XYZ file of C-alpha atoms in Angstrom:
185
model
C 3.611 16.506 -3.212
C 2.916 12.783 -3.349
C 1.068 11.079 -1.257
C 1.506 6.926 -0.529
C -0.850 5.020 0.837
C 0.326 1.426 2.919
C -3.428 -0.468 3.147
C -3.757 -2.598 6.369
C -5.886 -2.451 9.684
C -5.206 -0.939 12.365
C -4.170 -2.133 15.943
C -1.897 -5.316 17.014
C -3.878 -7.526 16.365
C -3.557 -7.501 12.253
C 0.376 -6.525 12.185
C 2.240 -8.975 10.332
C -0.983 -10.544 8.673
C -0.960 -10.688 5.062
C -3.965 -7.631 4.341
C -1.198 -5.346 6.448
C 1.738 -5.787 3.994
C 0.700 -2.291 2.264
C 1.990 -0.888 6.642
C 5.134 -3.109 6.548
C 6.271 -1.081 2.988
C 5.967 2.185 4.826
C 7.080 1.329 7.741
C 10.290 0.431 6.001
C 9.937 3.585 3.520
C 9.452 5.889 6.740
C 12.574 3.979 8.438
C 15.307 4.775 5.333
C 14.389 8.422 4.945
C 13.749 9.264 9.056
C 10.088 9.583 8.251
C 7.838 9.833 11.787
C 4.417 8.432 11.019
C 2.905 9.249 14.104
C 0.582 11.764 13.919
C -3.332 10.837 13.479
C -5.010 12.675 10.774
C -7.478 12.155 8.507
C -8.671 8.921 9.667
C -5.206 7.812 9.287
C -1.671 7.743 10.685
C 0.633 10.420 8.560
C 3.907 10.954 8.476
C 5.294 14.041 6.194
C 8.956 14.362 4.823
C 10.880 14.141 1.382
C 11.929 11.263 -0.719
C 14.305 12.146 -3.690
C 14.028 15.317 -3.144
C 9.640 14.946 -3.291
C 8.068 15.994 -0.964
C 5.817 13.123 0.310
C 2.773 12.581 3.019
C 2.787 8.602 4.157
C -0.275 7.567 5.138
C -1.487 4.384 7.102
C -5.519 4.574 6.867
C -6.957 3.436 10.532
C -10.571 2.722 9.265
C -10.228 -0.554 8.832
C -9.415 -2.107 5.582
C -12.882 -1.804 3.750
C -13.291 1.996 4.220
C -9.852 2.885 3.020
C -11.281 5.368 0.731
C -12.753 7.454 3.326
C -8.708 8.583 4.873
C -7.595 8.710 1.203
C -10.130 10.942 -0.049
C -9.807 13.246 3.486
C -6.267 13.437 3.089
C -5.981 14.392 -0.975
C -8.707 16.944 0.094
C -6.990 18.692 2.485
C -3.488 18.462 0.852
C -4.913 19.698 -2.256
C -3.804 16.534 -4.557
C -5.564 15.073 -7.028
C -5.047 11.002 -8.371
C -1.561 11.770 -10.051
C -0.406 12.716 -6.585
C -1.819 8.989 -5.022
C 0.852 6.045 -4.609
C -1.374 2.842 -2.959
C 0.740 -0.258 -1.450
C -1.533 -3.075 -0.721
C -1.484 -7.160 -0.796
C -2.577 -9.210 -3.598
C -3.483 -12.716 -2.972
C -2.884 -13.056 -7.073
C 0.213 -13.023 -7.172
C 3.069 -15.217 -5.585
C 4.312 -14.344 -2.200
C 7.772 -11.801 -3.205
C 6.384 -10.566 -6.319
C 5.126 -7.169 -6.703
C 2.979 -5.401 -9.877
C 3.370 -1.417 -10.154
C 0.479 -0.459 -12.587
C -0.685 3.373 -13.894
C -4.247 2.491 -12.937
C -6.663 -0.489 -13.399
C -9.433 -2.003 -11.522
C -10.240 -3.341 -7.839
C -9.423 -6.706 -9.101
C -11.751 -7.521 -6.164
C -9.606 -5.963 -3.130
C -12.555 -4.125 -1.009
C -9.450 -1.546 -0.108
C -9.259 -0.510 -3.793
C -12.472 -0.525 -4.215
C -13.500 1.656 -1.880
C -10.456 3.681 -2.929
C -11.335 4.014 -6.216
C -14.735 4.570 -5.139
C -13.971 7.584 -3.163
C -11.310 9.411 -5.576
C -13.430 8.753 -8.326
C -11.176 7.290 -10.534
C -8.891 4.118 -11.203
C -6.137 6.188 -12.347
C -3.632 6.024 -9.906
C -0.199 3.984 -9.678
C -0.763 1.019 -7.509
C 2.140 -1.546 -6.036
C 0.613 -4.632 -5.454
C 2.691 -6.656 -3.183
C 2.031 -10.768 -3.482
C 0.888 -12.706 -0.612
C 0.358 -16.109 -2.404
C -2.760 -17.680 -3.407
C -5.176 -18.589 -0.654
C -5.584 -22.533 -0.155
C -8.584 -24.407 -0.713
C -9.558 -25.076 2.214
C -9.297 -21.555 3.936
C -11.429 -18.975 3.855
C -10.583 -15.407 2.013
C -11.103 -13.503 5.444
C -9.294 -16.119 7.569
C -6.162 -16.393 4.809
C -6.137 -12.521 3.990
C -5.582 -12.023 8.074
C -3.604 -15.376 8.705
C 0.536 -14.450 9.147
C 3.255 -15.724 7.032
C 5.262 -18.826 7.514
C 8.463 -19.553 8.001
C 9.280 -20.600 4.752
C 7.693 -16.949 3.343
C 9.069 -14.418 5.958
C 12.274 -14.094 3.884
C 10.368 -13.572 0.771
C 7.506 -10.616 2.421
C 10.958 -9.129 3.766
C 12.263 -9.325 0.334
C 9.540 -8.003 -1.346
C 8.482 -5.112 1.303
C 12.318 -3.897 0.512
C 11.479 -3.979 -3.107
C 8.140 -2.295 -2.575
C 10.310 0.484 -1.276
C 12.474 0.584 -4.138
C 10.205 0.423 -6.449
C 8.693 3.837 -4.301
C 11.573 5.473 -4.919
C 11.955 4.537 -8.558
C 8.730 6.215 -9.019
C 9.441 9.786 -7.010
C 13.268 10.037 -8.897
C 12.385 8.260 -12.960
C 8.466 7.948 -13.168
C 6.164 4.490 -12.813
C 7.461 3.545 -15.843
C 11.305 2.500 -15.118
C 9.805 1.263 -12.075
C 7.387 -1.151 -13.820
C 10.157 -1.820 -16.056
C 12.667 -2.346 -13.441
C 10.205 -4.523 -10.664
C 7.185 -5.958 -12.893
């Protein structure tokens, strides 16, 4: 069993920001494969069902961003999985908005989400898709950008990007995180 992790905050306020692109990639995974992610669980919102013939838990974490950990480390716990199990989607103000980076672990790289992630599993081994939300401006602040929507000009790009997110999901449960970092890195 696999279990993938969307990052974001809960409630309406935050949907469509930037921080909640790691919920747009599930919702989108749970919509192609009929996937209800409706029940709360865990400190989270899970939805079970099977992707390429995985079986896979998808799990939105409802304790806010910065306590991610805490609904990841509940849910691997109680499903039995361990790090090899853990796919986490999540925005990186690093890269350009549309791009996306599927690594086999690594650090924080200064996302509190990961962070407390990583502090919680004990471990930075896990596959990671970071999706790109574009640098933040000079002028804004890393809160204010991080929960700031997209433009016009990038909505076709997130969409683009969330769809690939989902592929590259799906590269990983049929051919392994390599061919997917070879295929969307």
């Amino acid at each position: 069993m696999k279990i993938i992790v969307g990052l974001g905050n809960p409630g309406a306020k935050y949907a469509g920001t930037r921080h909640n692109v790691g919920f747009a990639v599930l919702d989108e995974l749970a919509e192609r494969h009929n996937i209800r992610i409706d029940t709360a669980k865990h400190k989270a919102l899970i939805g079970k069902g099977i992707i390429d013939g995985e079986k896979v838990i998808l799990a939105m974490p409802q304790t806010f961003m910065n306590l991610s950990g805490e609904s990841v480390r509940a849910i691997m716990d109680f499903y039995k999985c361990t790090v090899e199990d853990l796919i986490v989607v999540y925005d990186d103000i690093d890269l350009d908005v549309g791009k996306l980076r599927i690594r086999q672990k690594g650090s924080a790289g200064g996302h509190n989400g990961m962070k407390n992630i990583i502090q919680h599993v004990g471990s930075q081994e896990f596959v990671r898709i970071r999706v790109g939300v574009g640098k933040k401006p000079d002028h804004m602040d890393l809160a204010d950008y991080v929960l700031s929507r997209f433009g016009k000009e990038d909505l076709a790009n997130i969409r683009e990007s969330c769809g690939n997110a989902c592929d590259a999901v799906e590269t990983i449960l049929a051919d392994g995180t390599v061919a997917a970092m070879n295929k969307f890195n």
